[in-house]
Coordinates of C-alpha atoms in Angstrom, one line a residue:
Chain A
M1 CA 1.8 -14.5 27.6
S2 CA 2.1 -10.7 27.5
Q3 CA -0.3 -8.0 28.4
E4 CA -0.6 -5.0 26.2
Q5 CA -1.1 -1.5 27.4
T6 CA -4.3 0.4 26.5
Q7 CA -2.4 3.2 24.8
Q8 CA -0.9 0.9 22.2
W9 CA -4.2 0.5 20.5
R10 CA -4.9 2.7 17.5
S11 CA -8.5 3.4 16.5
S12 CA -9.2 2.9 12.8
D13 CA -11.9 5.6 12.7
N14 CA -12.2 9.3 12.1
L15 CA -11.0 10.1 15.7
D16 CA -7.4 9.2 14.8
T17 CA -5.1 10.2 12.0
I18 CA -2.4 8.2 10.2
S19 CA 0.7 9.1 8.1
L20 CA 1.1 8.1 4.5
T21 CA 4.0 5.8 5.5
E22 CA 2.0 4.1 8.2
L23 CA -1.1 3.8 5.9
S24 CA 1.1 2.1 3.3
R25 CA 2.4 -0.3 6.0
C26 CA -1.2 -1.1 7.1
C27 CA -2.8 -1.7 3.7
G28 CA 0.1 -3.2 1.7
L29 CA 0.0 -0.5 -1.0
T30 CA 3.1 1.5 -1.8
E31 CA 3.2 5.2 -1.1
D32 CA 3.2 5.8 -4.8
E33 CA 0.1 3.8 -5.2
L34 CA -1.6 5.7 -2.4
D35 CA -0.6 8.9 -4.1
D36 CA -2.3 7.6 -7.2
L37 CA -5.5 7.1 -5.2
V38 CA -5.1 10.7 -3.9
T39 CA -4.7 11.9 -7.5
Y40 CA -7.9 10.0 -8.4
R41 CA -9.6 11.7 -5.4
A42 CA -10.6 8.3 -4.0
L43 CA -8.3 8.9 -1.0
L44 CA -8.5 12.3 0.7
P45 CA -5.9 13.6 3.0
V46 CA -7.0 15.4 6.2
S47 CA -5.5 18.6 4.9
P48 CA -4.7 18.6 1.2
A49 CA -2.7 21.8 1.4
T50 CA 0.0 20.5 3.6
P51 CA 3.0 18.8 2.0
E52 CA 3.1 15.9 4.4
R53 CA 0.2 13.6 3.8
V54 CA -1.9 12.8 6.9
F55 CA -5.1 10.8 6.6
S56 CA -8.1 9.9 8.8
A57 CA -7.5 6.4 10.3
Q58 CA -11.0 5.5 9.0
W59 CA -9.3 4.8 5.6
V60 CA -7.4 1.9 7.0
M61 CA -10.0 -0.8 6.8
P62 CA -11.5 0.1 3.4
L63 CA -8.0 0.4 2.0
R64 CA -7.0 -3.0 3.4
N65 CA -10.2 -4.5 1.8
A66 CA -9.5 -2.8 -1.5
A67 CA -5.9 -4.0 -1.5
K68 CA -7.0 -7.6 -0.8
L69 CA -9.4 -7.4 -3.7
R70 CA -6.7 -5.9 -5.9
V71 CA -4.5 -8.9 -5.3
D72 CA -7.4 -11.4 -5.7
Y73 CA -8.6 -10.0 -9.0
D74 CA -5.4 -8.4 -10.3
L75 CA -7.0 -4.9 -10.5
D76 CA -5.3 -1.7 -11.7
M77 CA -5.1 1.3 -9.5
F78 CA -7.9 3.2 -11.3
T79 CA -10.3 0.2 -10.6
V80 CA -9.0 0.2 -7.0
A81 CA -9.9 3.9 -6.8
I82 CA -13.5 3.1 -7.9
L83 CA -13.6 0.1 -5.5
L84 CA -12.4 2.2 -2.6
D85 CA -15.0 4.8 -3.3
N86 CA -17.8 2.2 -3.2
L87 CA -16.4 0.5 -0.1
T88 CA -16.2 3.8 1.7
R89 CA -19.8 4.6 0.7
I90 CA -21.0 1.2 2.0
E91 CA -19.2 1.8 5.3
I92 CA -20.8 5.2 5.7
L93 CA -24.3 3.9 4.8
E94 CA -23.9 1.0 7.3
R95 CA -23.0 3.5 10.0
Q96 CA -26.0 5.6 9.2
V97 CA -28.3 2.6 9.1
H98 CA -27.0 1.5 12.5
S99 CA -27.4 5.0 13.9
L100 CA -31.0 5.2 12.6
Q101 CA -31.8 1.7 14.0
A102 CA -30.6 2.8 17.4
Q103 CA -32.9 5.8 17.4
L104 CA -35.9 3.9 16.1
P105 CA -38.3 2.7 18.8
S106 CA -38.3 -1.0 19.4
H107 CA -41.8 -1.7 18.1
L108 CA -40.9 -0.1 14.8
R109 CA -37.6 -1.9 14.5
S110 CA -39.4 -5.3 15.0
D111 CA -41.9 -4.3 12.3
L112 CA -38.9 -3.7 9.9
S113 CA -37.3 -7.0 10.6
R114 CA -40.4 -9.0 9.5
Chain B
M1 CA 26.7 -28.7 -7.7
L2 CA 27.4 -26.6 -10.7
A3 CA 30.5 -28.3 -11.7
Q4 CA 31.0 -27.2 -15.3
R5 CA 32.8 -24.0 -14.7
A6 CA 33.4 -21.4 -12.1
I7 CA 30.8 -18.6 -12.0
T8 CA 32.0 -15.1 -11.6
G9 CA 30.1 -11.9 -10.9
G10 CA 27.9 -10.8 -13.7
E11 CA 28.2 -14.1 -15.5
L12 CA 25.3 -16.6 -15.9
P13 CA 26.0 -20.2 -15.6
F14 CA 26.7 -22.2 -18.7
L15 CA 24.7 -25.4 -18.4
G16 CA 25.8 -28.1 -20.8
S17 CA 23.5 -30.6 -19.2
F18 CA 20.7 -30.6 -16.6
E19 CA 22.1 -33.5 -14.8
D20 CA 23.6 -33.0 -11.3
I21 CA 22.1 -29.5 -10.9
D22 CA 21.2 -28.4 -7.4
L23 CA 18.4 -25.9 -7.4
A24 CA 19.9 -24.0 -4.5
D25 CA 23.1 -23.6 -6.3
L26 CA 21.3 -22.4 -9.4
L27 CA 19.4 -19.8 -7.5
A28 CA 22.5 -18.7 -5.7
A29 CA 24.3 -18.4 -9.1
L30 CA 21.5 -16.3 -10.5
G31 CA 21.6 -14.1 -7.5
R32 CA 25.4 -13.6 -8.0
G33 CA 24.7 -12.9 -11.6
R34 CA 22.5 -10.0 -10.7
G35 CA 24.1 -8.5 -7.7
G36 CA 27.7 -9.6 -8.1
T37 CA 28.1 -10.9 -4.5
G38 CA 24.7 -12.4 -3.9
R39 CA 21.3 -10.8 -3.3
A40 CA 20.0 -9.9 0.1
A41 CA 16.6 -11.3 0.9
M42 CA 13.8 -8.8 0.7
P43 CA 12.3 -7.6 4.0
V44 CA 8.9 -9.1 4.4
K45 CA 6.3 -7.7 6.8
G46 CA 4.9 -10.2 9.4
R47 CA 1.4 -11.5 9.0
D48 CA -1.5 -9.3 10.1
F49 CA -4.2 -10.9 12.2
E50 CA -7.9 -9.8 11.9
T51 CA -10.1 -11.0 14.7
G52 CA -13.4 -10.0 16.2
I53 CA -14.7 -9.9 19.8
T54 CA -18.1 -9.3 21.3
L55 CA -18.3 -7.1 24.4
T56 CA -21.1 -6.3 26.7
L57 CA -22.1 -2.7 26.8
A58 CA -20.7 -2.3 30.3
D59 CA -17.3 -3.8 29.3
A60 CA -17.1 -1.6 26.2
R61 CA -17.7 1.5 28.2
Q62 CA -15.4 0.7 31.1
G63 CA -12.7 -1.2 29.2
T64 CA -11.8 -4.8 29.7
T65 CA -9.2 -7.4 29.2
V66 CA -9.6 -10.1 26.6
K67 CA -7.5 -13.1 25.4
L68 CA -6.9 -13.4 21.7
N69 CA -5.9 -16.8 20.2
L70 CA -3.6 -16.2 17.3
Q71 CA -2.5 -19.0 15.0
D72 CA 0.3 -18.7 12.6
G73 CA 3.2 -20.8 11.3
A74 CA 4.9 -20.7 14.6
G75 CA 1.8 -22.3 16.3
E76 CA -0.9 -20.9 18.5
R77 CA -0.3 -18.2 21.0
V78 CA -2.6 -16.4 23.4
L79 CA -2.2 -12.7 23.7
E80 CA -3.9 -11.0 26.6
V81 CA -4.8 -7.4 25.7
T82 CA -6.6 -4.5 27.4
V83 CA -9.4 -3.1 25.4
P84 CA -9.6 0.7 26.1
P85 CA -12.7 2.3 27.6
G86 CA -15.2 3.8 25.3
T87 CA -15.1 1.3 22.4
R88 CA -18.1 1.5 20.1
Q89 CA -20.1 -0.9 17.9
D90 CA -18.2 -1.8 14.7
Q91 CA -15.0 0.0 15.9
K92 CA -11.8 -1.4 14.5
L93 CA -8.7 -1.2 16.8
R94 CA -5.2 -1.8 15.6
L95 CA -2.4 -3.1 17.8
R96 CA 0.8 -2.3 15.9
G97 CA 3.6 -4.8 15.7
K98 CA 1.9 -7.6 17.6
G99 CA 1.0 -9.8 14.7
G100 CA 3.3 -12.3 13.0
K101 CA 7.1 -11.8 13.0
G102 CA 8.6 -9.9 10.1
Q103 CA 11.3 -11.7 8.0
H104 CA 14.7 -10.4 6.8
G105 CA 14.3 -7.2 8.8
G106 CA 10.7 -6.6 7.8
P107 CA 8.4 -5.1 10.4
D108 CA 6.2 -7.3 12.5
G109 CA 2.5 -7.5 11.5
D110 CA -0.4 -5.9 13.3
I111 CA -3.5 -7.1 15.0
Y112 CA -6.9 -5.7 13.9
L113 CA -9.7 -6.1 16.4
H114 CA -13.3 -5.7 15.2
I115 CA -15.6 -4.7 18.1
T116 CA -19.2 -6.0 18.3
L117 CA -21.5 -5.1 21.1
A118 CA -23.8 -7.7 22.5
P119 CA -27.4 -6.6 22.5
H120 CA -28.5 -4.9 25.7
P121 CA -32.0 -5.5 27.1
V122 CA -32.6 -1.7 27.5
F123 CA -30.1 0.4 25.7
R124 CA -29.2 0.7 22.0
P125 CA -25.8 2.2 21.5
D126 CA -25.1 4.8 18.7
G127 CA -21.4 5.8 18.9
L128 CA -20.9 6.7 22.6
D129 CA -24.6 7.7 23.1
L130 CA -27.3 5.3 24.3
Y131 CA -30.9 5.2 23.3
F132 CA -33.8 3.5 25.0
D133 CA -37.6 3.5 24.7
L134 CA -39.6 5.4 27.2
A135 CA -43.3 4.5 27.4
L136 CA -45.5 7.3 28.7
T137 CA -49.2 7.4 29.6
P138 CA -51.3 10.0 27.7
W139 CA -51.7 12.0 30.8
E140 CA -48.0 12.0 31.6
A141 CA -47.3 13.2 28.1
A142 CA -50.0 15.9 28.2
L143 CA -49.5 17.2 31.7
G144 CA -45.8 16.5 32.2
A145 CA -44.4 14.3 34.9
G146 CA -41.3 13.1 36.7
V147 CA -40.6 9.4 35.7
E148 CA -37.8 7.1 36.8
V149 CA -35.6 6.0 33.9
P150 CA -32.7 3.6 33.7
T151 CA -29.0 4.6 33.3
L152 CA -25.9 2.3 33.5
D153 CA -25.3 3.8 37.0
G154 CA -28.9 3.1 38.2
P155 CA -32.2 4.8 37.8
V156 CA -32.6 8.6 37.8
L157 CA -35.6 10.9 37.7
L158 CA -36.3 12.4 34.3
T159 CA -38.6 15.4 34.0
I160 CA -41.1 15.0 31.2
P161 CA -42.2 18.4 29.9
A162 CA -46.0 19.0 29.4
G163 CA -47.1 18.4 25.9
T164 CA -44.5 15.8 25.0
R165 CA -45.3 14.1 21.8
S166 CA -44.7 10.5 20.7
G167 CA -41.3 10.1 19.0
R168 CA -39.7 13.0 20.9
K169 CA -36.1 12.5 22.0
L170 CA -35.4 13.5 25.6
R171 CA -31.7 13.8 26.5
L172 CA -30.1 12.9 29.8
R173 CA -26.9 14.9 29.5
L174 CA -23.5 13.4 30.2
R175 CA -24.6 10.2 31.9
G176 CA -21.5 8.4 30.7
R177 CA -19.2 6.9 33.3
G178 CA -15.6 7.6 34.0
L179 CA -13.6 8.5 30.9
L180 CA -16.9 8.9 29.0
A181 CA -18.3 11.3 31.5
N182 CA -18.1 14.3 29.1
Q183 CA -18.7 12.5 25.9
S184 CA -21.8 10.3 26.3
D185 CA -25.5 11.2 26.5
I186 CA -28.5 9.0 27.0
Y187 CA -31.6 9.6 24.9
A188 CA -35.1 8.5 25.8
I189 CA -37.3 8.0 22.8
V190 CA -40.9 8.7 23.9
H191 CA -43.6 6.3 23.0
I192 CA -47.1 7.2 24.2
D193 CA -49.0 4.1 25.2
V194 CA -52.7 3.7 25.8
P195 CA -54.6 1.2 27.9
T196 CA -56.0 -1.6 25.9
S197 CA -59.0 -2.0 28.2
L198 CA -60.7 0.7 30.2
T199 CA -62.6 0.7 33.5
E200 CA -66.0 2.3 33.4
S201 CA -64.8 5.4 35.2
E202 CA -61.8 5.7 32.8
R203 CA -64.1 5.4 29.8
V204 CA -66.3 8.2 31.2
L205 CA -63.4 10.4 31.7
Y206 CA -62.0 9.8 28.2
Q207 CA -65.5 10.5 26.8
E208 CA -65.6 13.7 28.7
L209 CA -62.2 14.6 27.4
A210 CA -63.2 13.9 23.9
R211 CA -66.3 16.1 24.3
I212 CA -64.5 19.1 25.6
S213 CA -61.2 18.9 23.8
H214 CA -60.6 20.9 20.6
F215 CA -57.3 19.1 19.9
N216 CA -57.2 17.6 16.4
P217 CA -53.9 15.8 15.6
R218 CA -54.9 15.6 11.9
A219 CA -55.7 19.3 11.6
T220 CA -52.5 20.0 9.6
T221 CA -52.9 16.9 7.3
P222 CA -53.6 18.1 3.8
K223 CA -57.1 17.2 2.6
E224 CA -57.1 14.6 -0.2
N225 CA -58.1 15.8 -3.6
P226 CA -61.2 13.8 -4.5
T227 CA -60.6 14.2 -8.2

């Protein structure tokens, strides 16, 4: 049994960034395929002007999900781009719902769940 | 064995008959046919593991140690990992290279950890901030007051400004602990409550207040058009 150190964890959210190579390693898409998604504007680098591509780590999970669905349903990259866009929107909306629920007084939240 | 003839680089086997053919030899022969001296196995990345854990709010903020049970072809293994302080609801953490072993020189897989926070009886987390309901009496809200409110470090006194309305968000700045000390606020969501039953003297006082007060909370509500 081994104990891992705290600093080895990487957060998959907007507080961390990830290189194109590492993103490719995480999601199972090639760097060329990720470049396609950038071309389709479904995947946005942190700073599009710089030659080396760096991305927010919040792309990791939606890209992994999109890559899985791509394999399952034999999707082309343009469809993956549309899928990624929708998966990202869902994640943003889920975060917003959670944030609003936290700010809503308890008596109103229980009314909503009925 | 492929016995019919010797196979040289670039040459595909001539198969006069399918009898006595060993599949391994056939594949090896095909590999020699493509690469001349045999084809190196492709590097394959090790398996990624995705797992979830539920943490208490206190553990998520202070950090904690958890044991992950990972099952793969090599059997079950238990990995003890330290979850860093300041994890949030729905956060995904990645532990690089601690998943399944890579093959033929491929990298080891990763572990993805999905964080869920167990419901807390008082606080509702939003990112690193915490929200809770603060019930006030009508007179505390109108006159202002000092009320004791909870924090993760114990109760503190919160000053309620006079004229506080229901739904107002009052912030206790930087009440996070340790590493979160400069990143985390606590918000009290004000809810003005009224007594469901009144004593006679309370009723008299409320009636007197109703008589002398000019306050009309519906004064700005647009009048309905009767037509």
